[in-house]
Amino acid sequence: MSALLDELRTGLAALDAAALRRLRRSNALPCAPHARIEGRELLAFCSNDYLGLAGEPTLAAALAKGAARWGCGSGASHLVSGHYTVHDELEAALARFVGSERALYFSTGYMANAGIVPALVGRGDAVFADRLNHASLVDGMLLSRAEMQRYPHRDLAALARQLEASGARRKLIATDAVFSMDGDVAPLAELYALACRHDAWLLVDDAHGFGVLGPQGRGALAAAGLADAAEAWRVIYVGTLGKAAGVSGAFAAGSAELIEWLLQKARTYIFTTGAPPALAHALLASLALIEAGDARRARLHGLIALFRARTALVRWRLMDSATPIQPVLIGDNAETAAVAKALLDEGLWVPAIRPPTVPAGSARLRVSLSAAHGEADVIRLADALARLERRFGA
Ligand SMILES: *Cc1c(COP(=O)(O)O)cnc(C)c1O
């Protein structure tokens, strides 16, 4: 037998030994707070479906209508023949919604980030990245072959020093707008000012802010008052469409020149089959729901406030977050896993996030809230957490 297969077996055994093997759980119900796993009903606080749109019947109907109108597949990549008028409509609607000149629709957020960074910088250039950025931005940096400088989380002084000292020809600052394991928001106005001062691009990945933050859910830039920035052309805004938008895909928005350049150069846009046009049709409906979704956002923010007011912890810590990502910092890996298991035994599904996804010693429960939750759901979780903290501390 080949050593190749042996290596996989050893590697999998090592994951088991370190309690790091990841498990998929197969849900028998559509995305919603109520899940059914192996026949058991669970109340889930796991998804990024912040507005509860993933299971929204009118969106499913829009998708069905889109499929009736457009069929299933696009048949080719966008630049060959897989681009349809409904994709244009979606891009125009997205650009208008976030206040940019133009937008480009990608199949996923991962692909957007992995394609945008190498399209803008390469050898001899430098990318400056918050240490807690999403993996897709990290992979985009690696693919670009630009020098990679990571700065401590939200540390503007460290970033300023790195920018000052850099002799790179082109510079790009990349940041998550809302950090996915912490729920806190990047200092976007200050990052923008640094980008202007050092003539750098600013890539803002708003996967968790689009649809949730800002007026009508227009996102983190609008929330930070940067929607009409003087040098808006510097900003590459990425929104994803599989989280609050409840469907799938992502987009980049910015100046007409930037978007045309990405269309010409982003390999993850060019060398992949165009996303099904029916999805674009559904996304137009989703965008309309987001824009008209103040009631959903008010409900979500009410639930966030309720969870924060109700969660009284002593040893553990509810991290400082105003977004639907409400992590409970526990610290120890084994304790975090045991608490997640105890919650599951009570029918509460909350993911345990451990290193290397988060720094060593900062294992946590990643609670995420949705407008589809009820107040009773949130109270049930908050009270279970307080009770388990006492039990585990005893
Ligand atoms: C989820 C996520 C992505 C990836 O988006 P997908 O559409 O799921 O591929 C990118 N960046 C951040 C910060 C994310 O949380």
Coordinates of C-alpha atoms and ligand atoms in Angstrom, one line a residue:
M1 CA 0.0 0.0 0.0
S2 CA 1.1 3.6 -0.7
A3 CA 2.3 5.8 2.1
L4 CA -0.1 8.5 0.8
L5 CA -3.2 6.9 2.2
D6 CA -1.4 6.0 5.4
E7 CA -0.6 9.7 5.9
L8 CA -4.3 10.5 5.7
R9 CA -5.1 7.9 8.3
T10 CA -2.4 9.2 10.6
G11 CA -3.6 12.7 10.1
L12 CA -7.2 11.9 10.9
A13 CA -6.1 10.0 14.0
A14 CA -4.2 13.0 15.1
L15 CA -7.3 15.2 14.7
D16 CA -9.2 12.8 16.8
A17 CA -6.4 12.7 19.5
A18 CA -6.5 16.5 19.7
A19 CA -10.3 16.6 19.7
L20 CA -10.1 18.7 16.6
R21 CA -12.0 16.6 14.1
R22 CA -15.0 18.6 12.8
L23 CA -18.4 17.2 12.6
R24 CA -21.1 18.0 10.2
R25 CA -24.6 17.8 11.5
S26 CA -27.3 17.1 8.9
N27 CA -30.4 19.2 9.4
A28 CA -33.7 17.7 8.2
L29 CA -35.4 21.1 8.2
P30 CA -34.9 24.3 6.2
C31 CA -32.7 27.0 7.7
A32 CA -34.6 28.5 10.7
P33 CA -34.1 28.7 14.4
H34 CA -35.8 25.3 14.7
A35 CA -33.6 22.4 13.4
R36 CA -34.0 18.7 13.4
I37 CA -30.8 16.7 13.8
E38 CA -30.9 12.9 13.9
G39 CA -34.6 13.2 14.7
R40 CA -34.1 15.6 17.6
E41 CA -35.6 19.1 17.7
L42 CA -33.1 21.8 18.4
L43 CA -33.2 25.5 18.9
A44 CA -30.3 26.8 16.9
F45 CA -28.1 29.9 17.4
C46 CA -25.7 29.1 14.7
S47 CA -26.6 30.5 11.4
N48 CA -25.8 33.8 9.7
D49 CA -29.4 34.2 8.5
Y50 CA -29.6 37.4 10.5
L51 CA -32.9 38.6 9.0
G52 CA -34.6 35.3 8.8
L53 CA -34.8 35.5 5.0
A54 CA -33.3 32.1 4.2
G55 CA -36.6 30.4 4.9
E56 CA -38.8 33.3 3.8
P57 CA -41.6 31.8 1.6
T58 CA -41.7 34.8 -0.8
L59 CA -38.0 34.3 -1.5
A60 CA -38.5 30.6 -2.2
A61 CA -41.3 31.6 -4.5
A62 CA -39.0 34.1 -6.3
L63 CA -36.4 31.4 -6.8
A64 CA -39.0 29.1 -8.2
K65 CA -40.2 31.8 -10.5
G66 CA -36.7 32.6 -11.5
A67 CA -36.1 28.9 -12.3
A68 CA -39.3 28.8 -14.4
R69 CA -38.1 31.9 -16.3
W70 CA -34.4 31.1 -16.6
G71 CA -34.0 27.3 -16.1
C72 CA -31.2 25.9 -13.9
G73 CA -27.7 26.5 -15.0
S74 CA -26.0 29.4 -16.7
G75 CA -24.2 27.1 -19.1
A76 CA -20.8 28.9 -19.2
S77 CA -18.7 31.4 -17.5
H78 CA -19.8 35.0 -17.4
L79 CA -17.4 36.2 -20.1
V80 CA -18.2 33.4 -22.5
S81 CA -22.0 33.1 -22.6
G82 CA -23.1 32.5 -19.0
H83 CA -24.1 36.1 -18.3
Y84 CA -27.8 37.1 -18.4
T85 CA -29.8 40.3 -18.3
V86 CA -31.0 39.3 -14.8
H87 CA -27.4 39.4 -13.6
D88 CA -27.1 42.9 -15.0
E89 CA -30.3 43.9 -13.2
L90 CA -29.0 42.5 -9.9
E91 CA -25.6 44.3 -10.2
A92 CA -27.3 47.6 -11.0
A93 CA -29.6 47.1 -8.0
L94 CA -26.7 46.2 -5.7
A95 CA -24.7 49.2 -6.8
R96 CA -27.6 51.6 -6.3
F97 CA -28.3 50.1 -2.9
V98 CA -24.8 50.6 -1.5
G99 CA -24.3 53.9 -3.4
S100 CA -21.5 52.8 -5.7
E101 CA -21.0 53.4 -9.4
R102 CA -21.0 49.7 -10.3
A103 CA -21.1 46.2 -8.8
L104 CA -19.9 42.7 -9.8
Y105 CA -21.7 39.6 -8.7
F106 CA -19.5 36.7 -7.7
S107 CA -20.6 33.1 -6.9
T108 CA -19.5 33.3 -3.3
G109 CA -17.8 35.6 -0.9
Y110 CA -14.8 33.3 -0.6
M111 CA -14.3 33.6 -4.4
A112 CA -14.8 37.4 -4.3
N113 CA -12.0 37.9 -1.8
A114 CA -9.8 35.3 -3.3
G115 CA -10.1 37.0 -6.6
I116 CA -10.1 40.7 -5.8
V117 CA -6.8 40.8 -3.8
P118 CA -4.7 39.2 -6.6
A119 CA -6.4 41.4 -9.2
L120 CA -5.2 44.5 -7.4
V121 CA -1.8 43.7 -6.0
G122 CA 1.1 41.3 -6.8
R123 CA 4.8 40.8 -6.3
G124 CA 6.5 44.0 -5.0
D125 CA 3.2 45.2 -3.4
A126 CA 2.0 44.8 0.1
V127 CA -1.3 43.9 1.8
F128 CA -2.0 45.1 5.4
A129 CA -4.5 42.9 7.1
D130 CA -6.2 42.7 10.5
R131 CA -5.0 39.6 12.2
L132 CA -8.6 38.4 12.7
N133 CA -9.7 38.7 9.0
H134 CA -11.6 35.9 7.4
A135 CA -9.8 33.1 5.8
S136 CA -10.9 34.1 2.3
L137 CA -9.0 37.4 2.6
V138 CA -5.9 35.5 3.9
D139 CA -6.1 33.2 0.9
G140 CA -6.5 36.1 -1.5
M141 CA -3.3 37.6 0.0
L142 CA -1.5 34.3 -0.4
L143 CA -2.6 34.0 -4.0
S144 CA -1.6 37.6 -4.8
R145 CA 2.1 36.9 -3.8
A146 CA 2.2 40.4 -2.4
E147 CA 4.0 40.9 0.9
M148 CA 1.6 40.1 3.7
Q149 CA 1.7 42.3 6.8
R150 CA -0.8 41.4 9.5
Y151 CA -1.6 43.9 12.2
P152 CA -3.0 43.2 15.7
H153 CA -6.8 43.3 15.8
R154 CA -8.1 46.8 15.3
D155 CA -4.7 48.3 16.1
L156 CA -4.5 51.5 14.1
A157 CA -1.2 52.6 15.5
A158 CA 0.5 49.4 14.5
L159 CA -1.1 49.6 11.0
A160 CA 0.1 53.2 10.6
R161 CA 3.6 52.2 11.5
Q162 CA 3.6 49.4 9.0
L163 CA 2.3 51.6 6.3
E164 CA 4.9 54.3 7.1
A165 CA 7.7 51.8 7.0
S166 CA 6.6 50.1 3.8
G167 CA 8.4 50.6 0.5
A168 CA 5.9 48.7 -1.4
R169 CA 4.8 50.1 -4.8
R170 CA 1.1 49.5 -4.3
K171 CA -0.6 49.1 -0.9
L172 CA -3.9 47.5 0.0
I173 CA -5.5 47.5 3.4
A174 CA -7.9 44.6 3.9
T175 CA -10.4 44.2 6.8
D176 CA -13.5 42.5 7.8
A177 CA -16.2 45.1 8.6
V178 CA -17.8 42.9 11.3
F179 CA -15.3 40.3 12.6
S180 CA -16.9 36.9 12.3
M181 CA -15.8 35.3 15.6
D182 CA -15.9 38.4 17.7
G183 CA -18.8 40.4 16.4
D184 CA -17.0 43.7 16.8
V185 CA -16.8 46.3 14.0
A186 CA -13.6 47.6 12.3
P187 CA -12.7 51.3 12.8
L188 CA -13.7 52.0 9.2
A189 CA -13.4 55.8 9.2
E190 CA -9.9 55.6 10.6
L191 CA -8.9 52.9 8.2
Y192 CA -10.2 55.0 5.3
A193 CA -8.2 58.0 6.6
L194 CA -5.1 55.9 6.7
A195 CA -5.7 54.6 3.2
C196 CA -6.0 58.1 1.9
R197 CA -2.9 59.3 3.7
H198 CA -0.8 56.4 2.4
D199 CA -2.4 56.1 -1.0
A200 CA -3.7 52.6 -0.4
W201 CA -6.7 50.6 -1.5
L202 CA -9.2 49.8 1.2
L203 CA -11.0 46.4 0.9
V204 CA -13.9 46.1 3.3
D205 CA -15.4 42.7 3.6
D206 CA -18.9 43.3 5.0
A207 CA -20.1 39.7 5.0
H208 CA -21.9 40.2 8.3
G209 CA -22.9 43.8 8.0
F210 CA -24.6 43.9 4.6
G211 CA -28.4 43.9 5.2
V212 CA -27.9 44.4 9.0
L213 CA -26.0 47.6 9.6
G214 CA -26.7 51.1 8.4
P215 CA -29.9 52.7 7.1
Q216 CA -32.1 50.1 5.3
G217 CA -29.3 47.6 5.9
R218 CA -27.0 49.3 3.4
G219 CA -24.0 48.0 5.3
A220 CA -21.1 49.0 7.5
L221 CA -19.8 51.8 5.3
A222 CA -23.1 53.5 5.3
A223 CA -23.3 52.9 9.1
A224 CA -19.8 54.6 9.5
G225 CA -20.9 57.5 7.4
L226 CA -18.5 56.6 4.6
A227 CA -21.0 56.0 1.9
D228 CA -20.1 59.3 0.3
A229 CA -16.4 59.3 1.0
A230 CA -14.4 61.9 -1.0
E231 CA -12.1 59.3 -2.4
A232 CA -14.7 56.6 -2.7
W233 CA -12.8 55.0 -5.6
R234 CA -10.2 53.7 -3.1
V235 CA -12.8 51.5 -1.4
I236 CA -13.6 48.0 -2.6
Y237 CA -16.8 47.0 -0.8
V238 CA -17.6 43.3 -0.6
G239 CA -21.0 42.2 0.5
T240 CA -22.1 38.6 0.7
L241 CA -25.5 37.3 -0.2
G242 CA -25.7 34.0 1.6
K243 CA -25.9 35.5 5.1
A244 CA -28.5 38.3 5.8
A245 CA -29.6 38.1 2.2
G246 CA -30.6 34.5 2.7
V247 CA -29.6 33.2 -0.7
S248 CA -26.1 32.7 -2.0
G249 CA -23.3 34.7 -3.7
A250 CA -21.5 37.9 -3.1
F251 CA -20.6 41.2 -4.8
A252 CA -17.9 43.7 -5.1
A253 CA -18.9 47.4 -5.4
G254 CA -16.9 50.4 -6.2
S255 CA -15.9 52.8 -9.0
A256 CA -16.7 51.9 -12.6
E257 CA -12.9 51.5 -13.3
L258 CA -12.4 49.2 -10.4
I259 CA -15.3 46.9 -11.3
E260 CA -14.3 46.8 -15.0
W261 CA -10.8 45.9 -13.9
L262 CA -12.1 43.1 -11.6
L263 CA -14.2 41.8 -14.5
Q264 CA -11.1 41.7 -16.7
K265 CA -8.7 40.3 -14.0
A266 CA -10.3 38.5 -11.1
R267 CA -9.7 34.8 -11.9
T268 CA -12.4 33.6 -9.5
Y269 CA -14.9 35.6 -11.6
I270 CA -13.5 34.6 -15.0
F271 CA -12.7 30.9 -14.7
T272 CA -15.9 29.6 -13.2
T273 CA -19.4 29.0 -14.4
G274 CA -21.8 31.9 -14.0
A275 CA -24.1 31.5 -11.0
P276 CA -27.5 30.3 -12.0
P277 CA -29.6 33.3 -13.2
A278 CA -32.5 32.1 -11.1
L279 CA -30.4 33.0 -8.0
A280 CA -30.0 36.5 -9.4
H281 CA -33.8 36.6 -9.8
A282 CA -34.2 35.5 -6.1
L283 CA -31.6 38.0 -5.0
L284 CA -33.5 40.9 -6.5
A285 CA -36.4 39.9 -4.3
S286 CA -34.1 39.5 -1.3
L287 CA -32.7 43.0 -1.9
A288 CA -36.2 44.5 -1.9
L289 CA -36.9 42.7 1.4
I290 CA -33.7 44.0 2.9
E291 CA -34.4 47.5 1.8
A292 CA -37.9 47.3 3.3
G293 CA -36.7 45.4 6.3
D294 CA -36.6 48.0 9.0
A295 CA -39.0 45.9 11.1
R296 CA -36.8 42.8 10.8
R297 CA -33.8 44.9 11.8
A298 CA -35.6 46.5 14.7
R299 CA -36.7 43.1 15.9
L300 CA -33.1 41.7 15.6
H301 CA -31.6 44.6 17.5
G302 CA -34.3 44.2 20.2
L303 CA -33.3 40.5 20.5
I304 CA -29.6 41.5 20.8
A305 CA -30.4 44.0 23.5
L306 CA -32.5 41.4 25.3
F307 CA -29.8 38.8 25.1
R308 CA -27.2 41.2 26.5
A309 CA -29.3 42.4 29.3
R310 CA -30.4 38.9 30.3
T311 CA -27.1 37.1 30.1
A312 CA -25.5 37.5 33.6
L313 CA -22.2 35.8 33.7
V314 CA -19.4 35.8 36.3
R315 CA -16.5 33.6 35.1
W316 CA -17.4 33.6 31.4
R317 CA -17.7 36.8 29.5
L318 CA -20.2 38.0 26.9
M319 CA -17.9 39.8 24.5
D320 CA -18.5 43.4 23.6
S321 CA -20.6 43.3 20.5
A322 CA -23.5 45.3 19.1
T323 CA -24.0 42.9 16.2
P324 CA -26.0 39.7 16.0
I325 CA -22.7 37.8 16.6
Q326 CA -22.7 37.5 20.4
P327 CA -19.7 35.4 21.5
V328 CA -19.5 34.0 25.0
L329 CA -15.8 33.8 25.9
I330 CA -15.0 30.7 28.1
G331 CA -11.3 30.3 27.4
D332 CA -10.5 26.7 28.0
N333 CA -11.0 24.4 25.0
A334 CA -12.3 21.4 26.9
E335 CA -14.7 23.4 29.0
T336 CA -16.1 25.2 25.9
A337 CA -16.7 21.9 24.2
A338 CA -18.3 20.5 27.3
V339 CA -20.6 23.5 27.7
A340 CA -21.7 23.2 24.0
K341 CA -22.4 19.6 24.6
A342 CA -24.5 20.4 27.8
L343 CA -26.5 23.0 25.8
L344 CA -27.1 20.5 23.1
D345 CA -28.4 18.0 25.7
E346 CA -31.0 20.7 26.6
G347 CA -31.9 21.1 22.9
L348 CA -29.9 24.3 22.4
W349 CA -27.5 24.3 19.5
V350 CA -24.6 26.8 19.8
P351 CA -21.3 26.2 18.1
A352 CA -18.1 25.9 20.1
I353 CA -15.3 27.8 18.4
R354 CA -11.8 26.7 19.3
P355 CA -8.2 27.4 18.2
P356 CA -7.0 27.6 15.5
T357 CA -10.1 29.4 14.4
V358 CA -9.6 31.8 17.4
P359 CA -6.4 32.5 19.3
A360 CA -5.3 30.0 21.9
G361 CA -7.0 30.5 25.3
S362 CA -10.0 32.2 23.8
A363 CA -12.3 29.3 23.0
R364 CA -15.9 30.6 22.9
L365 CA -19.5 29.9 22.1
R366 CA -20.5 31.8 19.0
V367 CA -24.1 32.7 19.6
S368 CA -25.7 34.2 16.6
L369 CA -29.1 35.8 16.7
S370 CA -31.7 36.2 13.9
A371 CA -34.8 38.2 13.5
A372 CA -36.5 34.8 13.2
H373 CA -35.8 34.0 16.8
G374 CA -38.4 34.8 19.4
E375 CA -37.9 36.6 22.7
A376 CA -38.6 33.3 24.6
D377 CA -35.8 31.6 22.5
V378 CA -33.3 34.3 23.6
I379 CA -34.4 34.1 27.2
R380 CA -34.1 30.4 27.2
L381 CA -30.5 30.5 26.0
A382 CA -29.5 33.3 28.3
D383 CA -30.8 31.5 31.3
A384 CA -29.3 28.2 30.3
L385 CA -25.9 29.9 30.0
A386 CA -26.1 31.3 33.5
R387 CA -27.2 28.0 34.9
L388 CA -24.4 26.1 33.2
E389 CA -21.8 28.6 34.3
R390 CA -22.7 27.9 37.9
R391 CA -22.7 24.1 37.3
F392 CA -19.4 24.1 35.5
G393 CA -17.8 26.3 38.2
A394 CA -18.9 24.1 41.0
Ligands
LIG1 C1 -18.8 34.0 5.3 C2 -17.7 35.0 5.0 C3 -17.1 35.1 3.8 C4 -17.4 34.1 2.7 O1 -18.6 34.3 2.1 P1 -19.3 33.1 1.4 O2 -20.3 33.7 0.5 O3 -19.9 32.2 2.5 O4 -18.3 32.3 0.6 C5 -16.2 36.1 3.6 N1 -15.8 36.9 4.6 C6 -16.4 36.8 5.8 C7 -16.0 37.8 6.8 C8 -17.3 35.9 6.1 O5 -17.9 35.8 7.3

